[in-house]
CSV table of C-alpha atoms (C1' of nucleotides) in Angstrom, one decimal:
chain,number,residue,atom,x,y,z
S,1,UNK,CA,15.5,-39.7,-1.4
S,2,UNK,CA,15.7,-39.9,2.4
S,3,UNK,CA,13.2,-42.2,4.0
S,4,UNK,CA,10.6,-40.8,6.3
S,5,UNK,CA,10.9,-41.1,10.1
S,6,UNK,CA,8.7,-44.1,10.7
S,7,UNK,CA,7.8,-43.0,14.2
S,8,UNK,CA,6.5,-39.5,13.6
S,9,UNK,CA,6.3,-39.4,9.8
S,10,UNK,CA,8.3,-36.2,9.5
S,11,UNK,CA,9.0,-34.7,6.1
S,12,UNK,CA,12.3,-33.3,4.9
S,13,UNK,CA,12.1,-30.0,3.0
S,14,UNK,CA,12.5,-31.6,-0.4
S,15,UNK,CA,9.6,-34.0,0.3
S,16,UNK,CA,7.4,-31.2,1.5
S,17,UNK,CA,8.3,-29.2,-1.6
S,18,UNK,CA,7.4,-32.1,-3.8
S,19,UNK,CA,4.2,-32.9,-2.1
S,20,UNK,CA,3.0,-29.3,-1.8
S,21,UNK,CA,4.3,-28.1,-5.2
S,22,UNK,CA,6.0,-25.2,-3.5
S,23,UNK,CA,9.7,-24.6,-4.1
S,24,UNK,CA,12.3,-25.3,-1.4
S,25,UNK,CA,13.3,-21.7,-1.4
S,26,UNK,CA,9.8,-20.5,-0.9
S,27,UNK,CA,9.4,-22.9,2.0
S,28,UNK,CA,12.5,-21.5,3.7
S,29,UNK,CA,11.1,-18.0,3.0
S,30,UNK,CA,7.8,-18.9,4.6
S,31,UNK,CA,9.6,-20.1,7.7
S,32,UNK,CA,11.7,-17.0,7.8
S,33,UNK,CA,8.5,-15.0,7.8
S,34,UNK,CA,6.8,-17.0,10.5
S,35,UNK,CA,4.2,-18.7,8.3
S,36,UNK,CA,5.4,-22.3,9.0
S,37,UNK,CA,7.6,-24.0,11.5
S,38,UNK,CA,10.0,-26.9,11.4
S,39,UNK,CA,11.8,-29.0,13.9
S,40,UNK,CA,15.4,-29.7,13.3
S,41,UNK,CA,17.5,-32.9,13.3
S,42,UNK,CA,20.7,-33.2,15.3
S,43,UNK,CA,22.4,-32.1,12.1
S,44,UNK,CA,20.3,-28.9,11.7
S,45,UNK,CA,18.1,-30.1,8.9
S,46,UNK,CA,14.4,-29.2,8.8
S,47,UNK,CA,11.8,-31.8,9.6
S,48,UNK,CA,8.2,-30.9,9.1
S,49,UNK,CA,5.2,-32.3,10.9
S,50,UNK,CA,2.6,-33.6,8.5
S,51,UNK,CA,0.1,-30.8,9.4
S,52,UNK,CA,2.5,-28.3,7.8
S,53,UNK,CA,1.3,-29.7,4.5
S,54,UNK,CA,-2.2,-28.4,5.3
S,55,UNK,CA,-0.7,-25.1,6.4
S,56,UNK,CA,1.1,-24.7,3.1
S,57,UNK,CA,-2.0,-25.6,1.2
S,58,UNK,CA,-3.8,-22.9,3.2
S,59,UNK,CA,-1.1,-20.4,2.4
S,60,UNK,CA,-1.1,-21.1,-1.3
S,61,UNK,CA,-4.9,-21.0,-1.6
S,62,UNK,CA,-5.1,-17.7,0.3
S,63,UNK,CA,-2.3,-16.3,-1.9
S,64,UNK,CA,-4.3,-17.3,-5.0
S,65,UNK,CA,-7.2,-15.2,-3.7
S,66,UNK,CA,-4.7,-12.3,-3.6
S,67,UNK,CA,-4.1,-12.2,0.2
S,68,UNK,CA,-0.6,-11.0,1.2
S,69,UNK,CA,1.7,-13.2,3.2
S,70,UNK,CA,1.5,-10.7,6.0
S,71,UNK,CA,-2.3,-11.0,6.2
S,72,UNK,CA,-2.1,-14.8,6.0
S,73,UNK,CA,0.4,-14.9,8.8
S,74,UNK,CA,-1.9,-12.8,10.9
S,75,UNK,CA,-4.8,-15.1,10.2
S,76,UNK,CA,-2.7,-18.1,11.2
S,77,UNK,CA,-1.3,-16.4,14.3
S,78,UNK,CA,-4.9,-15.5,15.4
S,79,UNK,CA,-5.7,-19.2,15.7
S,80,UNK,CA,-5.5,-20.8,19.2
S,81,UNK,CA,-2.0,-21.8,19.8
S,82,UNK,CA,-1.3,-20.9,16.2
S,83,UNK,CA,-2.5,-24.3,15.2
S,84,UNK,CA,-2.8,-25.4,11.6
S,85,UNK,CA,-6.3,-24.4,10.4
S,86,UNK,CA,-9.0,-27.0,10.7
S,87,UNK,CA,-11.8,-27.2,8.2
S,88,UNK,CA,-13.9,-25.0,10.5
S,89,UNK,CA,-11.1,-22.4,10.6
S,90,UNK,CA,-10.9,-22.5,6.9
S,91,UNK,CA,-14.6,-21.9,6.5
S,92,UNK,CA,-14.4,-18.9,8.8
S,93,UNK,CA,-11.3,-17.3,7.4
S,94,UNK,CA,-12.1,-17.9,3.8
S,95,UNK,CA,-15.4,-16.1,4.3
S,96,UNK,CA,-13.2,-13.1,5.3
S,97,UNK,CA,-11.1,-13.6,2.2
S,98,UNK,CA,-14.3,-13.5,0.2
S,99,UNK,CA,-15.2,-10.1,1.6
S,100,UNK,CA,-11.8,-8.9,0.6
S,101,UNK,CA,-12.5,-10.2,-2.9
S,102,UNK,CA,-15.9,-8.5,-2.9
S,103,UNK,CA,-14.3,-5.2,-1.9
S,104,UNK,CA,-11.7,-5.5,-4.6
S,105,UNK,CA,-14.2,-6.3,-7.3
S,106,UNK,CA,-16.4,-3.4,-6.1
S,107,UNK,CA,-13.4,-1.1,-6.3
S,108,UNK,CA,-12.6,-2.2,-9.8
S,109,UNK,CA,-16.2,-1.7,-10.9
S,110,UNK,CA,-16.3,1.7,-9.5
S,111,UNK,CA,-13.1,2.5,-11.3
S,112,UNK,CA,-14.6,1.2,-14.5
S,113,UNK,CA,-17.6,3.4,-14.2
S,114,UNK,CA,-15.3,6.3,-13.7
S,115,UNK,CA,-13.3,5.4,-16.6
S,116,UNK,CA,-16.4,5.1,-18.8
S,117,UNK,CA,-17.5,8.5,-17.8
S,118,UNK,CA,-14.0,9.7,-18.6
S,119,UNK,CA,-13.3,8.1,-22.0
S,120,UNK,CA,-14.9,10.8,-24.0
S,121,UNK,CA,-14.3,13.6,-21.6
S,122,UNK,CA,-11.6,16.3,-21.2
S,123,UNK,CA,-9.6,14.1,-18.8
S,124,UNK,CA,-6.4,15.0,-20.2
S,125,UNK,CA,-7.0,18.6,-19.4
S,126,UNK,CA,-6.0,17.7,-15.9
S,127,UNK,CA,-8.9,19.4,-14.2
S,128,UNK,CA,-12.5,18.4,-13.5
S,129,UNK,CA,-11.9,14.8,-13.9
S,130,UNK,CA,-12.8,12.2,-11.3
S,131,UNK,CA,-10.2,9.8,-12.4
S,132,UNK,CA,-7.6,12.5,-12.1
S,133,UNK,CA,-8.6,13.8,-8.7
S,134,UNK,CA,-10.4,11.1,-6.8
S,135,UNK,CA,-8.8,9.9,-3.6
S,136,UNK,CA,-9.6,6.3,-4.2
S,137,UNK,CA,-6.9,3.8,-4.9
S,138,UNK,CA,-6.2,0.5,-6.4
S,139,UNK,CA,-2.9,-0.4,-4.8
S,140,UNK,CA,-2.3,-3.9,-3.6
S,141,UNK,CA,-5.3,-3.7,-1.2
S,142,UNK,CA,-3.3,-3.4,1.9
S,143,UNK,CA,-5.1,-3.6,5.2
S,144,UNK,CA,-8.8,-3.7,5.1
S,145,UNK,CA,-11.2,-2.0,2.8
S,146,UNK,CA,-9.9,1.5,2.3
S,147,UNK,CA,-11.6,1.8,-1.0
S,148,UNK,CA,-12.5,5.1,-2.6
S,149,UNK,CA,-12.3,6.7,0.7
S,150,UNK,CA,-11.6,10.3,-0.3
S,151,UNK,CA,-10.8,11.2,3.3
S,152,UNK,CA,-7.8,8.9,3.4
S,153,UNK,CA,-4.3,10.2,3.3
S,154,UNK,CA,-3.3,11.5,-0.2
S,155,UNK,CA,-1.7,8.7,-2.2
S,156,UNK,CA,0.6,11.0,-4.0
S,157,UNK,CA,3.1,12.4,-1.5
S,158,UNK,CA,2.9,15.6,-3.3
S,159,UNK,CA,5.5,17.9,-4.5
S,160,UNK,CA,5.0,20.5,-1.9
S,161,UNK,CA,5.5,18.2,1.1
S,162,UNK,CA,8.3,16.5,-0.8
S,163,UNK,CA,10.1,19.8,-1.0
S,164,UNK,CA,9.2,20.7,2.6
S,165,UNK,CA,10.9,17.6,3.9
O,1,UNK,CA,10.2,30.4,-8.2
O,2,UNK,CA,11.8,30.7,-11.7
O,3,UNK,CA,9.8,32.5,-14.2
O,4,UNK,CA,8.6,30.8,-17.4
O,5,UNK,CA,10.5,31.2,-20.6
O,6,UNK,CA,8.3,33.8,-22.3
O,7,UNK,CA,9.1,32.6,-25.8
O,8,UNK,CA,8.3,28.9,-25.5
O,9,UNK,CA,6.6,28.7,-22.2
O,10,UNK,CA,8.8,25.9,-20.9
O,11,UNK,CA,8.3,24.5,-17.4
O,12,UNK,CA,11.0,23.8,-14.8
O,13,UNK,CA,10.6,20.5,-13.0
O,14,UNK,CA,9.3,22.1,-9.9
O,15,UNK,CA,6.6,23.8,-11.9
O,16,UNK,CA,5.6,20.7,-13.7
O,17,UNK,CA,5.5,18.9,-10.3
O,18,UNK,CA,3.3,21.5,-8.8
O,19,UNK,CA,0.9,21.7,-11.7
O,20,UNK,CA,0.6,18.0,-12.2
O,21,UNK,CA,0.6,17.0,-8.6
O,22,UNK,CA,3.4,14.5,-9.3
O,23,UNK,CA,6.5,14.6,-7.2
O,24,UNK,CA,9.8,15.8,-8.6
O,25,UNK,CA,11.4,12.4,-8.0
O,26,UNK,CA,8.6,10.6,-9.8
O,27,UNK,CA,9.0,13.0,-12.8
O,28,UNK,CA,12.7,12.2,-13.0
O,29,UNK,CA,11.8,8.5,-12.6
O,30,UNK,CA,9.4,8.7,-15.6
O,31,UNK,CA,12.1,10.3,-17.7
O,32,UNK,CA,14.6,7.6,-16.7
O,33,UNK,CA,12.1,5.1,-17.9
O,34,UNK,CA,11.2,6.8,-21.2
O,35,UNK,CA,7.7,8.0,-20.3
O,36,UNK,CA,8.4,11.7,-20.7
O,37,UNK,CA,11.2,13.8,-22.2
O,38,UNK,CA,12.7,17.1,-21.3
O,39,UNK,CA,14.9,19.6,-23.0
O,40,UNK,CA,17.9,20.9,-21.1
O,41,UNK,CA,19.1,24.4,-20.4
O,42,UNK,CA,22.8,25.3,-21.0
O,43,UNK,CA,23.2,24.6,-17.3
O,44,UNK,CA,21.7,21.1,-17.6
O,45,UNK,CA,18.4,21.7,-16.0
O,46,UNK,CA,15.3,20.1,-17.3
O,47,UNK,CA,12.8,22.2,-19.2
O,48,UNK,CA,9.5,20.7,-20.2
O,49,UNK,CA,7.3,21.6,-23.1
O,50,UNK,CA,3.7,22.2,-22.1
O,51,UNK,CA,2.3,19.1,-23.7
O,52,UNK,CA,4.3,17.1,-21.1
O,53,UNK,CA,1.6,18.2,-18.7
O,54,UNK,CA,-0.9,16.2,-20.8
O,55,UNK,CA,1.4,13.3,-21.0
O,56,UNK,CA,1.8,13.2,-17.2
O,57,UNK,CA,-2.0,13.4,-16.8
O,58,UNK,CA,-2.3,10.5,-19.2
O,59,UNK,CA,0.2,8.5,-17.2
O,60,UNK,CA,-1.4,9.1,-13.9
O,61,UNK,CA,-4.8,8.4,-15.1
O,62,UNK,CA,-3.7,5.2,-16.7
O,63,UNK,CA,-1.9,4.2,-13.5
O,64,UNK,CA,-5.1,4.8,-11.5
O,65,UNK,CA,-6.7,2.2,-13.8
O,66,UNK,CA,-4.0,-0.2,-12.7
O,67,UNK,CA,-1.9,-0.2,-15.8
O,68,UNK,CA,1.8,-0.6,-15.3
O,69,UNK,CA,4.3,2.0,-16.3
O,70,UNK,CA,5.8,-0.5,-18.8
O,71,UNK,CA,2.4,-0.9,-20.5
O,72,UNK,CA,1.8,2.9,-20.5
O,73,UNK,CA,5.2,3.5,-22.1
O,74,UNK,CA,4.3,1.0,-24.8
O,75,UNK,CA,1.0,2.7,-25.5
O,76,UNK,CA,2.8,6.1,-25.7
O,77,UNK,CA,5.6,4.8,-27.9
O,78,UNK,CA,3.0,3.3,-30.2
O,79,UNK,CA,1.7,6.7,-31.1
O,80,UNK,CA,3.0,8.3,-34.3
O,81,UNK,CA,6.3,10.0,-33.5
O,82,UNK,CA,5.6,9.2,-29.9
O,83,UNK,CA,3.5,12.3,-29.7
O,84,UNK,CA,1.6,13.2,-26.6
O,85,UNK,CA,-1.8,11.6,-26.8
O,86,UNK,CA,-4.6,13.7,-28.3
O,87,UNK,CA,-8.1,13.4,-27.2
O,88,UNK,CA,-8.8,10.9,-30.0
O,89,UNK,CA,-5.8,8.8,-28.8
O,90,UNK,CA,-7.1,8.9,-25.3
O,91,UNK,CA,-10.5,7.6,-26.4
O,92,UNK,CA,-8.9,4.7,-28.3
O,93,UNK,CA,-6.3,3.8,-25.6
O,94,UNK,CA,-8.6,4.1,-22.7
O,95,UNK,CA,-11.0,1.8,-24.4
O,96,UNK,CA,-8.2,-0.7,-24.3
O,97,UNK,CA,-7.6,0.0,-20.6
O,98,UNK,CA,-11.3,-0.7,-20.1
O,99,UNK,CA,-10.9,-4.1,-21.6
O,100,UNK,CA,-8.0,-4.8,-19.2
O,101,UNK,CA,-10.3,-3.7,-16.4
O,102,UNK,CA,-13.0,-6.0,-17.6
O,103,UNK,CA,-10.7,-8.9,-17.8
O,104,UNK,CA,-9.4,-8.2,-14.3
O,105,UNK,CA,-12.9,-8.0,-12.9
O,106,UNK,CA,-13.9,-11.2,-14.7
O,107,UNK,CA,-10.8,-12.9,-13.3
O,108,UNK,CA,-11.7,-11.8,-9.7
O,109,UNK,CA,-15.3,-13.0,-10.2
O,110,UNK,CA,-14.1,-16.3,-11.5
O,111,UNK,CA,-11.9,-16.6,-8.5
O,112,UNK,CA,-14.7,-15.7,-6.2
O,113,UNK,CA,-16.9,-18.4,-7.5
O,114,UNK,CA,-14.1,-20.9,-7.1
O,115,UNK,CA,-13.6,-19.7,-3.6
O,116,UNK,CA,-17.3,-20.0,-2.9
O,117,UNK,CA,-17.3,-23.6,-4.1
O,118,UNK,CA,-14.3,-24.2,-1.9
O,119,UNK,CA,-15.3,-22.6,1.3
O,120,UNK,CA,-17.0,-25.7,2.6
O,121,UNK,CA,-15.0,-28.2,0.7
O,122,UNK,CA,-12.0,-30.4,1.4
O,123,UNK,CA,-9.6,-27.7,0.0
O,124,UNK,CA,-7.0,-28.1,2.6
O,125,UNK,CA,-6.6,-31.7,1.7
O,126,UNK,CA,-4.5,-30.4,-1.1
O,127,UNK,CA,-6.2,-32.5,-3.7
O,128,UNK,CA,-9.3,-32.2,-5.9
O,129,UNK,CA,-9.6,-28.5,-5.4
O,130,UNK,CA,-9.8,-26.0,-8.2
O,131,UNK,CA,-8.4,-23.2,-6.1
O,132,UNK,CA,-5.4,-25.4,-5.3
O,133,UNK,CA,-4.7,-26.7,-8.8
O,134,UNK,CA,-6.1,-24.3,-11.3
O,135,UNK,CA,-3.7,-22.6,-13.6
O,136,UNK,CA,-5.3,-19.2,-13.4
O,137,UNK,CA,-3.6,-16.3,-11.8
O,138,UNK,CA,-4.1,-13.0,-10.2
O,139,UNK,CA,-0.7,-11.5,-10.3
O,140,UNK,CA,-0.3,-7.9,-11.4
O,141,UNK,CA,-1.9,-8.6,-14.8
O,142,UNK,CA,1.2,-8.5,-16.8
O,143,UNK,CA,1.0,-8.4,-20.5
O,144,UNK,CA,-2.4,-9.0,-22.0
O,145,UNK,CA,-5.3,-11.1,-20.8
O,146,UNK,CA,-3.7,-14.4,-19.8
O,147,UNK,CA,-6.6,-15.1,-17.4
O,148,UNK,CA,-7.4,-18.5,-16.1
O,149,UNK,CA,-5.6,-19.9,-19.0
O,150,UNK,CA,-4.7,-23.4,-17.8
O,151,UNK,CA,-2.4,-23.9,-20.7
O,152,UNK,CA,-0.2,-21.1,-19.7
O,153,UNK,CA,3.2,-21.7,-18.1
O,154,UNK,CA,2.9,-22.8,-14.4
O,155,UNK,CA,3.1,-19.8,-12.1
O,156,UNK,CA,4.8,-21.7,-9.4
O,157,UNK,CA,8.3,-22.4,-10.7
O,158,UNK,CA,7.9,-25.7,-9.1
O,159,UNK,CA,10.2,-27.6,-6.9
O,160,UNK,CA,11.2,-30.2,-9.5
O,161,UNK,CA,12.4,-27.7,-12.0
O,162,UNK,CA,13.9,-25.6,-9.3
O,163,UNK,CA,16.0,-28.5,-8.3
O,164,UNK,CA,16.7,-29.4,-11.9
O,165,UNK,CA,18.2,-26.0,-12.5
G,1,DC,C1',34.4,-45.6,4.7
G,2,DC,C1',33.2,-42.9,1.1
G,3,DT,C1',30.6,-40.9,-2.4
G,4,DT,C1',26.7,-38.3,-3.6
G,5,DG,C1',22.5,-36.1,-3.3
G,6,DA,C1',20.0,-33.4,-0.2
G,7,DC,C1',20.5,-30.1,3.0
G,8,DC,C1',22.4,-25.7,5.5
G,9,DT,C1',23.3,-20.3,5.9
G,10,DC,C1',24.1,-16.0,4.0
G,11,DG,C1',24.1,-12.5,0.8
G,12,DA,C1',23.1,-10.7,-3.7
G,13,DC,C1',19.6,-10.1,-7.2
G,14,DC,C1',14.8,-9.8,-10.1
G,15,DA,C1',10.7,-6.6,-10.9
G,16,DT,C1',7.7,-2.5,-9.5
G,17,DA,C1',7.3,2.3,-8.4
G,18,DG,C1',9.2,5.2,-6.5
G,19,DT,C1',11.7,8.1,-2.1
G,20,DC,C1',15.6,10.1,0.3
G,21,DG,C1',20.1,12.0,1.1
G,22,DA,C1',24.8,13.5,-0.1
G,23,DG,C1',27.5,16.4,-2.4
G,24,DG,C1',27.7,19.7,-5.9
G,25,DT,C1',25.8,23.3,-9.5
G,26,DT,C1',22.6,26.7,-11.6
G,27,DC,C1',19.4,30.4,-11.7
G,28,DT,C1',17.3,34.4,-10.2
G,29,DA,C1',16.0,38.2,-7.1
G,30,DG,C1',17.8,41.9,-4.6
R,1,DC,C1',27.7,40.2,-6.9
R,2,DT,C1',25.9,37.2,-3.8
R,3,DA,C1',22.6,34.5,-1.1
R,4,DG,C1',19.5,31.0,-1.3
R,5,DA,C1',16.1,28.4,-3.5
R,6,DA,C1',15.9,25.2,-7.0
R,7,DC,C1',18.2,22.2,-9.6
R,8,DC,C1',21.7,18.2,-10.9
R,9,DT,C1',23.5,13.0,-10.5
R,10,DC,C1',24.2,8.9,-8.2
R,11,DG,C1',23.6,5.4,-5.0
R,12,DA,C1',21.1,3.4,-1.3
R,13,DC,C1',16.7,2.2,0.6
R,14,DT,C1',11.4,1.1,1.1
R,15,DA,C1',8.0,-3.2,0.5
R,16,DT,C1',6.6,-7.8,-1.7
R,17,DG,C1',7.6,-12.6,-2.9
R,18,DG,C1',10.6,-14.9,-3.8
R,19,DT,C1',15.2,-17.0,-6.8
R,20,DC,C1',20.1,-18.1,-7.3
R,21,DG,C1',24.7,-19.2,-6.2
R,22,DA,C1',28.8,-19.8,-3.1
R,23,DG,C1',30.8,-22.3,0.2
R,24,DG,C1',30.1,-25.8,3.5
R,25,DT,C1',27.6,-29.8,6.1
R,26,DC,C1',24.6,-34.0,6.6
R,27,DA,C1',22.7,-38.5,5.7
R,28,DA,C1',22.3,-42.9,3.6
R,29,DG,C1',23.4,-46.5,0.2
R,30,DG,C1',27.1,-49.4,-1.6
DNA sequence: CCTTGACCTCGACCATAGTCGAGGTTCTAG
DNA sequence: CTAGAACCTCGACTATGGTCGAGGTCAAGG
């Protein structure tokens, strides 16, 4: 195991991996996608500043809440000088994650009530059923709360337009 | 538009697409993955029995609840002779979907409470945080209700084992 | 100095749920 | 009989979040 630069306390990728519990390949992947940064040694090896550990923690925690890497990256980039989130940053951002979570829970509950109304009904007749025809969606809650918004674009790129193209 | 076989009332793929609202490519995809079946004309074109319409409705409705195609296929294959679900089948199976939904909602609520407890805490210190360390997961609820089961296999194929392999 | 473990890049691959296009065939109306 | 719409297969591509291996380099201890 390589020893740590005594002056600046930089971490090699294996060390960061071990301390964060995130695989080496995932760390490289995060860098590729602009979520973390690394300095390089003369020999082109990555060296991480210690605050990257916090950054990785932030990323994993946000992921556990179901936030996509793209959204996490945006949240990080929105910070002044793209700094690693402070505790205050975390409080603010995680409150936003909480709203996302609320929205997703609400969407599932709405869906459940639809399903309940549908369990005994003529659903499979393919007409007159909310579950069949509603415009709301479940999909990996992309950007924002576009939940049961019937006015949104149709989620099934339907046969007619498919053929038209 | 081709006319329907008067004797058996079979549907061409375009007709099934139009009536079900599911794209032609998706219908072929479903067939490829064993969710629906088609007879063939002498010229190798698909012809669908009318009950496939019900089957497709079942598939789409189940998908809207967030069930994966793999799980839907299993549910369909579990029916006697892999018949198209009757109304009674739908009642039974959709009750199962409902439990899945309940489990997913419970998982999200659990997560939310963890997040709440974590918003002001030292989360980002990477220690002593439930959100950081818990074994529960969100991921596209695979097979069954493996929700916040700390005994389950670690979801982060961690650095150590990655290196070991 | 040399070995060995840790590191590097790049490209291919996993699952999920399809879409799109190329190149060729079939079906049906006129 | 023929035009054209609808159909066929197959392979490549989309996005997400990575993993794995090949082939090659770096760094540090003995």
